[in-house]
Coordinates of C-alpha atoms in Angstrom, one line a residue:
M123 CA 18.2 -14.2 14.5
H124 CA 17.5 -16.8 11.9
F125 CA 16.9 -20.4 12.7
A126 CA 19.9 -21.5 10.7
S127 CA 22.3 -19.0 12.4
S128 CA 25.0 -19.8 14.9
E129 CA 23.2 -17.6 17.4
C130 CA 20.1 -19.8 17.2
L131 CA 22.3 -22.9 17.6
Y132 CA 23.7 -21.4 20.8
L133 CA 20.2 -20.6 22.0
L134 CA 19.1 -24.1 21.3
G135 CA 22.1 -25.7 23.1
T136 CA 21.7 -23.4 26.1
T137 CA 17.9 -24.2 26.3
I138 CA 18.6 -27.9 26.2
L139 CA 21.2 -27.6 28.9
L140 CA 19.0 -25.6 31.2
I141 CA 16.1 -28.0 30.7
R142 CA 18.4 -30.8 31.6
V143 CA 20.0 -29.4 34.7
L144 CA 17.3 -27.2 36.3
P145 CA 14.3 -28.6 38.2
I146 CA 11.7 -30.1 36.0
Q147 CA 8.9 -27.7 37.0
Y148 CA 10.8 -24.8 35.3
K149 CA 10.8 -26.4 31.8
T150 CA 7.9 -24.5 30.4
T151 CA 9.3 -21.2 31.7
I152 CA 12.8 -21.9 30.2
L153 CA 11.3 -22.8 26.9
L154 CA 9.1 -19.7 26.7
T155 CA 12.0 -17.4 27.8
S156 CA 14.1 -18.9 25.0
T157 CA 11.3 -18.3 22.5
L158 CA 10.9 -14.7 23.5
V159 CA 14.6 -14.1 23.3
F160 CA 14.5 -15.6 19.8
F161 CA 11.8 -13.2 18.8
F162 CA 13.5 -10.2 20.4
F163 CA 16.9 -10.6 18.9
D164 CA 15.5 -11.0 15.4
S165 CA 13.6 -7.8 15.9
P166 CA 11.9 -6.3 18.9
V167 CA 9.0 -5.3 16.6
N168 CA 8.1 -9.0 16.4
L169 CA 7.0 -9.0 20.0
I170 CA 4.4 -6.4 19.2
F171 CA 2.7 -8.5 16.6
L172 CA 3.1 -11.7 18.7
S173 CA 1.6 -10.0 21.7
Y174 CA -1.4 -8.8 19.7
V175 CA -2.3 -12.2 18.3
V176 CA -1.5 -14.0 21.6
L177 CA -3.5 -11.7 23.9
L178 CA -6.4 -11.3 21.5
S179 CA -6.8 -15.0 20.7
Y180 CA -6.5 -15.9 24.4
S181 CA -9.1 -13.3 25.3
I182 CA -11.5 -14.6 22.6
I183 CA -11.1 -18.2 23.9
R184 CA -11.8 -17.1 27.4
I185 CA -14.9 -15.1 26.3
N186 CA -16.2 -18.0 24.2
S187 CA -15.7 -20.5 27.0
K188 CA -17.5 -18.5 29.7
N189 CA -20.8 -20.3 29.1
P190 CA -20.1 -24.0 28.3
T191 CA -23.7 -24.6 27.4
T192 CA -23.8 -22.1 24.5
V193 CA -21.8 -21.9 21.3
T194 CA -20.5 -18.6 19.9
P195 CA -22.7 -17.6 16.9
P196 CA -21.1 -17.8 13.5
W197 CA -21.3 -14.0 12.9
L198 CA -19.5 -13.3 16.1
L199 CA -16.9 -15.9 15.5
A200 CA -16.3 -14.5 12.0
F201 CA -15.8 -11.0 13.5
Q202 CA -13.4 -12.4 16.1
L203 CA -11.3 -14.2 13.5
S204 CA -11.2 -11.1 11.3
L205 CA -9.5 -9.2 14.2
V206 CA -6.9 -12.0 14.6
I207 CA -6.2 -12.1 10.9
L208 CA -6.0 -8.3 10.6
P209 CA -2.1 -7.9 10.9
L210 CA -1.5 -10.8 8.5
A211 CA -4.0 -9.5 6.0
T212 CA -2.5 -6.0 6.2
Y213 CA 1.0 -7.3 5.4
K214 CA -0.1 -9.7 2.7
M215 CA -2.9 -7.8 1.0
I216 CA -2.4 -4.1 1.6
I217 CA 1.2 -3.0 2.3
P218 CA 2.7 -4.6 -0.8
H219 CA 0.4 -2.6 -3.0
L220 CA 0.7 0.8 -1.4
P221 CA 2.3 3.5 -3.7
G222 CA 6.0 3.7 -3.0
S223 CA 6.0 0.6 -0.7
Y224 CA 9.3 -1.2 -0.5
M225 CA 7.3 -4.4 -0.8
Q226 CA 5.6 -3.2 -4.0
S227 CA 7.0 -5.9 -6.3
Q228 CA 5.8 -9.1 -7.7
H229 CA 9.1 -10.8 -7.1
R230 CA 8.8 -13.3 -4.2
L231 CA 12.2 -12.3 -2.8
S232 CA 10.8 -8.8 -2.1
Y233 CA 9.0 -10.3 0.9
L234 CA 12.2 -11.3 2.7
G235 CA 12.3 -9.4 6.0
A236 CA 9.1 -7.5 5.3
I237 CA 6.6 -9.7 7.2
P238 CA 7.0 -10.0 11.0
L239 CA 8.7 -13.2 12.1
G240 CA 6.3 -16.2 12.1
L241 CA 3.2 -14.1 11.6
S242 CA 1.9 -16.3 8.7
F243 CA 2.2 -19.4 10.8
Y244 CA 1.1 -18.4 14.4
T245 CA -1.9 -16.6 13.0
L246 CA -3.2 -19.8 11.5
Q247 CA -2.5 -21.6 14.8
A248 CA -4.4 -19.0 16.7
I249 CA -7.4 -19.4 14.3
S250 CA -7.3 -23.2 14.8
I251 CA -7.3 -23.1 18.6
I252 CA -10.1 -20.5 18.7
V253 CA -12.2 -22.7 16.4
D254 CA -11.4 -25.9 18.1
T255 CA -12.2 -24.6 21.6
R256 CA -15.4 -23.0 20.3
N257 CA -16.5 -26.3 18.7
R258 CA -15.4 -28.3 21.8
A259 CA -13.0 -30.2 19.7
Y260 CA -10.3 -29.3 22.3
K261 CA -11.5 -29.1 25.9
N262 CA -8.3 -29.0 28.0
K263 CA -7.8 -25.9 30.1
F264 CA -4.6 -23.9 29.6
T265 CA -3.0 -20.7 30.9
L266 CA -1.8 -17.6 29.1
K267 CA 1.7 -18.9 29.4
D268 CA 0.8 -22.2 27.8
H269 CA -1.0 -20.4 25.0
T270 CA 1.9 -18.1 24.4
L271 CA 4.3 -21.0 24.1
F272 CA 1.8 -22.9 21.8
L273 CA 1.8 -20.0 19.3
S274 CA 5.4 -19.0 19.5
F275 CA 7.5 -22.2 20.0
F276 CA 10.6 -21.1 18.2
P277 CA 11.8 -24.2 16.4
Q278 CA 8.6 -24.4 14.3
L279 CA 7.1 -20.9 14.3
I280 CA 9.1 -19.5 11.3
A281 CA 8.1 -22.0 8.6
G282 CA 5.9 -24.5 10.2
P283 CA 4.5 -27.0 10.7
I284 CA 1.2 -25.3 11.6
E285 CA 0.4 -27.1 14.8
R286 CA -2.9 -28.0 16.4
A287 CA -3.8 -27.8 20.1
S288 CA -4.6 -31.6 20.1
N289 CA -0.9 -32.3 19.5
L290 CA 1.4 -29.4 20.7
M291 CA -0.8 -27.9 23.4
S292 CA -1.5 -31.3 24.9
Q293 CA 2.3 -31.9 25.2
I294 CA 2.9 -28.4 26.6
L295 CA 0.4 -29.1 29.4
E296 CA 2.4 -32.2 30.4
F297 CA 5.8 -30.7 29.6
N298 CA 6.8 -29.9 33.3
T299 CA 6.2 -33.5 34.3
T300 CA 7.9 -35.4 31.5
K301 CA 11.6 -36.0 30.7
T302 CA 13.2 -36.2 27.3
K303 CA 13.7 -39.9 26.6
S304 CA 16.3 -40.0 23.8
Y305 CA 18.3 -37.5 21.7
R306 CA 19.1 -39.9 19.0
L307 CA 16.1 -39.3 16.7
G308 CA 16.4 -35.5 17.2
L309 CA 20.1 -35.5 16.0
K310 CA 19.2 -37.7 13.0
L311 CA 16.5 -35.4 11.9
I312 CA 18.8 -32.3 12.3
L313 CA 21.5 -34.0 10.3
W314 CA 19.2 -35.1 7.5
G315 CA 17.6 -31.6 7.4
L316 CA 21.0 -29.9 7.1
F317 CA 22.0 -32.3 4.4
K318 CA 18.9 -31.4 2.4
K319 CA 19.4 -27.6 3.0
M320 CA 23.2 -27.2 2.6
V321 CA 24.0 -30.0 0.1
I322 CA 21.0 -30.2 -2.1
A323 CA 19.1 -26.9 -1.9
D324 CA 22.0 -24.4 -1.6
N325 CA 23.9 -26.0 -4.4
L326 CA 20.8 -25.9 -6.7
S327 CA 20.0 -22.3 -5.8
P328 CA 22.7 -20.5 -7.9
I329 CA 21.8 -22.6 -11.0
V330 CA 18.1 -21.7 -10.6
D331 CA 18.8 -18.1 -9.8
N332 CA 21.1 -17.7 -12.8
V333 CA 18.6 -19.2 -15.2
Y334 CA 15.5 -17.3 -13.9
G335 CA 17.6 -14.1 -13.5
G336 CA 18.6 -14.2 -17.2
Y337 CA 15.8 -16.3 -18.7
Q338 CA 15.9 -14.2 -21.9
G339 CA 19.2 -15.9 -22.8
Y340 CA 18.2 -19.5 -22.2
S341 CA 16.2 -21.9 -24.3
G342 CA 12.9 -23.2 -23.1
V343 CA 14.2 -26.7 -22.5
F344 CA 16.9 -25.3 -20.3
I345 CA 14.4 -23.2 -18.4
L346 CA 12.1 -26.2 -17.9
F347 CA 15.1 -28.2 -16.6
A348 CA 15.8 -25.3 -14.2
T349 CA 12.2 -25.4 -13.1
Y350 CA 12.5 -29.0 -12.2
L351 CA 15.7 -28.1 -10.2
F352 CA 13.7 -25.3 -8.5
F353 CA 11.1 -27.8 -7.4
I354 CA 13.8 -30.0 -5.9
Q355 CA 15.5 -27.0 -4.4
L356 CA 12.3 -25.8 -2.8
Y357 CA 11.4 -29.2 -1.5
A358 CA 14.9 -29.9 0.0
D359 CA 15.0 -26.4 1.5
F360 CA 11.5 -26.4 3.0
S361 CA 11.4 -30.0 4.2
G362 CA 15.0 -29.6 5.4
Y363 CA 13.9 -26.8 7.7
C364 CA 11.0 -28.9 8.9
D365 CA 13.4 -31.8 9.7
V366 CA 15.7 -29.5 11.6
A367 CA 12.7 -28.0 13.4
K368 CA 11.3 -31.4 14.3
G369 CA 14.7 -32.6 15.4
S370 CA 15.3 -29.5 17.6
A371 CA 11.8 -29.9 19.2
S372 CA 12.7 -33.6 19.9
L373 CA 15.9 -32.5 21.7
L374 CA 13.8 -30.1 23.8
G375 CA 11.3 -32.9 24.6
L376 CA 8.4 -32.1 22.2
N377 CA 7.1 -34.0 19.2
I378 CA 5.9 -31.7 16.4
S379 CA 4.0 -32.9 13.3
N380 CA 5.5 -34.1 10.0
N381 CA 5.1 -31.4 7.4
F382 CA 6.0 -33.6 4.4
D383 CA 5.2 -37.2 3.7
Y384 CA 7.6 -37.9 0.9
P385 CA 5.7 -36.0 -1.9
L386 CA 8.2 -37.2 -4.5
S387 CA 6.6 -40.6 -4.1
A388 CA 3.2 -39.3 -5.1
T389 CA 1.7 -41.2 -8.1
N390 CA -1.2 -38.8 -8.6
I391 CA -2.2 -35.1 -8.1
K392 CA -4.5 -35.7 -5.0
T393 CA -1.8 -37.7 -3.3
F394 CA 0.8 -35.1 -4.0
W395 CA -1.2 -32.4 -2.2
R396 CA -1.8 -34.7 0.8
K397 CA 1.9 -35.2 1.1
W398 CA 3.1 -31.6 0.3
H399 CA 3.0 -29.0 3.2
V400 CA 0.8 -31.4 5.1
S401 CA 0.0 -29.0 8.0
L402 CA -1.2 -26.3 5.6
H403 CA -3.2 -28.8 3.6
S404 CA -4.9 -30.2 6.7
W405 CA -5.6 -26.7 8.0
L406 CA -7.3 -25.6 4.8
L407 CA -9.2 -28.9 4.7
D408 CA -10.5 -28.6 8.3
Y409 CA -11.2 -24.8 8.6
I410 CA -12.2 -23.9 5.0
Y411 CA -13.1 -26.8 2.8
K412 CA -15.1 -29.0 5.3
P413 CA -17.2 -26.2 6.9
I414 CA -18.2 -24.9 3.4
I415 CA -19.0 -28.4 2.0
A416 CA -21.1 -29.0 5.0
Q417 CA -23.4 -26.1 3.9
F418 CA -22.9 -26.4 0.1
G419 CA -22.3 -30.0 -0.7
T420 CA -23.3 -30.0 -4.4
K421 CA -20.9 -30.8 -7.2
L422 CA -20.7 -27.2 -8.1
G423 CA -20.2 -26.3 -4.5
K424 CA -17.3 -28.7 -4.2
V425 CA -15.6 -27.4 -7.3
M426 CA -16.0 -23.7 -6.2
T427 CA -14.6 -24.6 -2.7
V428 CA -11.5 -26.3 -4.3
F429 CA -10.9 -23.0 -6.2
L430 CA -11.4 -21.0 -2.9
V431 CA -8.9 -23.3 -1.0
F432 CA -6.2 -22.9 -3.6
I433 CA -6.8 -19.1 -3.9
V434 CA -6.5 -18.8 -0.1
S435 CA -3.3 -20.9 -0.2
S436 CA -1.9 -18.6 -2.9
L437 CA -2.8 -15.4 -1.0
W438 CA -1.3 -16.9 2.1
H439 CA 2.0 -17.0 0.2
A440 CA 1.7 -13.6 -1.4
S441 CA -1.0 -11.4 -3.0
T442 CA 0.7 -11.0 -6.3
I443 CA -0.8 -12.0 -9.7
N444 CA 2.0 -14.7 -10.0
F445 CA 0.8 -16.5 -6.9
I446 CA -2.9 -16.1 -7.7
L447 CA -2.3 -17.7 -11.1
W448 CA -0.2 -20.4 -9.4
G449 CA -3.2 -21.2 -7.2
L450 CA -5.7 -21.1 -10.0
S451 CA -3.7 -23.3 -12.3
N452 CA -3.2 -25.9 -9.5
A453 CA -6.9 -25.8 -8.7
I454 CA -7.8 -26.5 -12.3
I455 CA -5.4 -29.4 -12.5
Y456 CA -6.8 -30.8 -9.2
I457 CA -10.4 -30.5 -10.4
I458 CA -9.6 -32.1 -13.7
Y459 CA -7.9 -35.0 -12.1
S460 CA -10.5 -35.5 -9.4
T461 CA -13.5 -35.3 -11.7
M462 CA -12.3 -36.9 -14.9
I463 CA -9.1 -39.0 -14.4
S464 CA -9.0 -40.4 -10.8
K465 CA -11.7 -43.0 -11.2
G466 CA -10.0 -44.6 -14.2
V467 CA -6.6 -44.4 -12.5
S468 CA -7.7 -45.9 -9.2
A469 CA -8.7 -49.1 -11.0
T470 CA -5.2 -49.6 -12.3
N471 CA -3.3 -48.8 -9.1
K472 CA -3.2 -52.4 -7.7
N473 CA -0.1 -54.5 -8.2
T474 CA 1.7 -52.0 -10.5
S475 CA 5.3 -52.5 -11.3
I476 CA 8.2 -50.3 -10.2
F477 CA 8.5 -48.9 -13.7
I478 CA 4.8 -48.0 -13.9
N479 CA 4.9 -46.3 -10.5
A480 CA 8.1 -44.4 -11.5
L481 CA 6.3 -43.2 -14.7
K482 CA 3.2 -42.1 -12.7
I483 CA 5.5 -40.2 -10.3
F484 CA 7.3 -38.5 -13.2
I485 CA 4.0 -37.5 -14.8
T486 CA 2.6 -36.2 -11.5
I487 CA 5.7 -34.1 -10.7
S488 CA 5.9 -32.8 -14.3
V489 CA 2.2 -31.6 -14.3
I490 CA 2.7 -30.0 -10.9
N491 CA 6.1 -28.6 -11.8
I492 CA 4.9 -26.6 -14.9
T493 CA 2.7 -24.4 -12.6
W494 CA 5.8 -23.5 -10.5
V495 CA 7.0 -21.1 -13.2
F496 CA 4.5 -18.7 -11.7
F497 CA 5.9 -19.4 -8.2
R498 CA 9.5 -18.7 -9.3
A499 CA 9.3 -16.2 -12.1
P500 CA 10.3 -12.6 -11.1
N501 CA 7.0 -11.2 -12.4
I502 CA 4.0 -12.1 -14.5
N503 CA 5.5 -10.9 -17.8
A504 CA 8.6 -13.0 -17.2
A505 CA 6.3 -16.0 -16.4
F506 CA 4.4 -15.7 -19.7
T507 CA 7.7 -15.2 -21.6
I508 CA 9.1 -18.4 -20.0
Y509 CA 6.0 -20.4 -20.9
T510 CA 6.3 -19.1 -24.5
K511 CA 9.9 -20.2 -24.7
I512 CA 9.1 -23.6 -23.3
G513 CA 6.3 -24.1 -25.8
Q514 CA 8.6 -23.1 -28.7
S515 CA 11.3 -25.5 -27.5
F516 CA 8.8 -28.4 -27.6
L517 CA 7.9 -27.4 -31.2
L518 CA 11.6 -27.6 -32.0
L519 CA 12.3 -30.8 -30.0
D520 CA 13.6 -32.5 -33.1
N521 CA 16.7 -30.4 -32.8
Y522 CA 17.5 -32.1 -29.5
T523 CA 16.7 -35.7 -30.7
I524 CA 18.3 -35.6 -34.2
N525 CA 21.4 -33.7 -33.1
P526 CA 22.5 -35.2 -29.7
D527 CA 25.6 -33.1 -29.4
W528 CA 24.2 -31.5 -26.3
V529 CA 24.2 -34.9 -24.6
L530 CA 27.9 -35.4 -25.3
E531 CA 28.7 -31.8 -24.2
T532 CA 26.9 -32.4 -20.9
I533 CA 28.8 -35.7 -20.3
N534 CA 32.1 -34.0 -21.1
F535 CA 31.3 -31.1 -18.8
L536 CA 30.5 -33.5 -15.9
K537 CA 33.7 -35.5 -16.5
S538 CA 35.8 -32.3 -16.4
N539 CA 34.2 -30.9 -13.2
S540 CA 34.4 -33.4 -10.3
R541 CA 32.4 -31.3 -7.9
V542 CA 29.5 -30.9 -10.3
F543 CA 29.7 -34.6 -11.1
A544 CA 29.6 -35.5 -7.4
L545 CA 26.7 -33.1 -6.8
T546 CA 24.8 -34.7 -9.7
V547 CA 25.3 -38.1 -8.3
V548 CA 24.3 -37.1 -4.7
T549 CA 21.2 -35.2 -6.0
I550 CA 20.1 -38.3 -8.1
I551 CA 20.5 -40.6 -5.0
F552 CA 18.5 -38.1 -2.9
I553 CA 15.7 -38.1 -5.4
I554 CA 15.6 -41.9 -5.6
F555 CA 15.6 -42.1 -1.8
E556 CA 12.6 -39.7 -1.7
M557 CA 10.7 -41.5 -4.4
M558 CA 11.1 -44.7 -2.6
S559 CA 10.4 -43.2 0.9
E560 CA 13.6 -44.9 2.0
M561 CA 14.4 -42.6 4.9
K562 CA 11.3 -43.8 6.8
T563 CA 13.5 -46.8 7.8
Y564 CA 16.3 -44.6 9.3
L565 CA 14.4 -41.6 10.7
R566 CA 12.9 -43.4 13.7
S567 CA 13.8 -43.9 17.3
N568 CA 15.4 -47.3 17.6
D569 CA 17.9 -48.7 20.0
T570 CA 19.8 -50.8 17.5
V571 CA 21.7 -49.4 14.6
S572 CA 22.4 -51.5 11.5
Y573 CA 25.6 -51.5 9.4
T574 CA 23.6 -50.0 6.5
E575 CA 22.4 -47.1 8.7
I576 CA 26.0 -46.4 9.8
M577 CA 27.0 -46.2 6.2
L578 CA 24.1 -43.9 5.4
W579 CA 25.0 -41.4 8.1
D580 CA 28.7 -41.6 7.2
Y581 CA 27.6 -40.7 3.6
V582 CA 25.4 -37.8 4.9
I583 CA 28.2 -36.4 7.1
L584 CA 30.8 -36.7 4.3
S585 CA 28.5 -34.9 1.9
L586 CA 28.0 -32.1 4.4
V587 CA 31.8 -31.7 4.9
V588 CA 32.8 -31.9 1.2
L589 CA 29.8 -30.5 -0.7
S590 CA 27.9 -28.2 1.7
M591 CA 27.4 -24.7 0.4
P592 CA 26.3 -22.5 3.3
Q593 CA 25.5 -19.5 1.1
S594 CA 22.6 -18.4 3.2
D595 CA 21.6 -18.5 6.8
T596 CA 17.9 -18.5 5.9
F597 CA 15.3 -20.8 4.3
L598 CA 13.0 -20.0 1.3
Y599 CA 9.8 -20.2 3.3
F600 CA 11.0 -17.6 5.8
K601 CA 9.9 -15.2 3.1
F602 CA 6.3 -16.1 3.5

């Protein structure tokens, strides 16, 4: 059962109905039952891995909390965490590289269906709650049922956000005593998430797949353009899921974290990574970067820790050379910006014009975007071939500026194909909205609705009806 499937929608609707009509003290039980049903119908094997992580992490927390006056020594904590990580490490680091393994491929799509449902995400949540309770950063008592729901809450378990006990567990402990206040925000988030997924991401997907699937027959400029489209596709797909997840959680009465903070509005590299996949960024910051910096705070120590954080991030996605190089290249860019460029840029950030900000956004996205060839290319040889073709195209850029026939051909094609023209306009409007963080105004719980907001949601619904392309019932990050 996938989160975008009709079965999941039925499960969500049934769960909301039961929470609404049954006595309030049964809310946690209803929600946990629905979560286990979700796991079981996707594959019963999922419950084995979930049970392992849930029972082991809960036992570790109980053992570490027996004596409140002592703190678990670091060596023991490291051993405990290694046991929790074992299933995830096996699937990410070992199985794909076994001889004859059906996962033995550098293509990212080979991971679809191979990793148990949600394992990448609830493992990190288990680590966070073990460390937080050990460090006394989270002190509230909770039961095994609460802990199971915290790790497995089905709207967010497949592709995040990676929740913390301070947010989600605290709400679960009060869940049986609170009522859902309003469904309006939840419905807005679901609608906007479906628009991102079905109108933007799914329509860009075949273009990107065709170009990267037959990259030998395309020019470097066209592949670079497809890479920009892939970046937009991935953002719309992943953030669309997170919006649907947040909206579904809101309908159920829980508020999960924002996983994206309008990264298309980022004017520099550091800001981009603070806005992109926020929950993973903050997890890496709190549980890897800060503890190491506390011990090795020298300049060299900070640089090496940045490399480590990006490598861990890349391995969390997949242990192929493509993803490792993706992580390394982004680490180098981040370090170069942080050590050489950021000081000069910060002095010019005040009172900049819209044009200057737009230029900074374009440069930031372009620098980040060039590394995503590693993310999307079928294998490492294809990635280097694509980079070569892009480089050659820039050397021959005069062909595109002196002979502008390609511009006229593009305009004529758009004029002759009304659907493609409409999709182009809708995608451009979407990008502008994201660059301006415009949806912050409309994705909030308010009692009054303006005429502008009514027009916006009419536009979103019309786009879904006319332009949606439900080619897939899954999301890109389900593969990780």
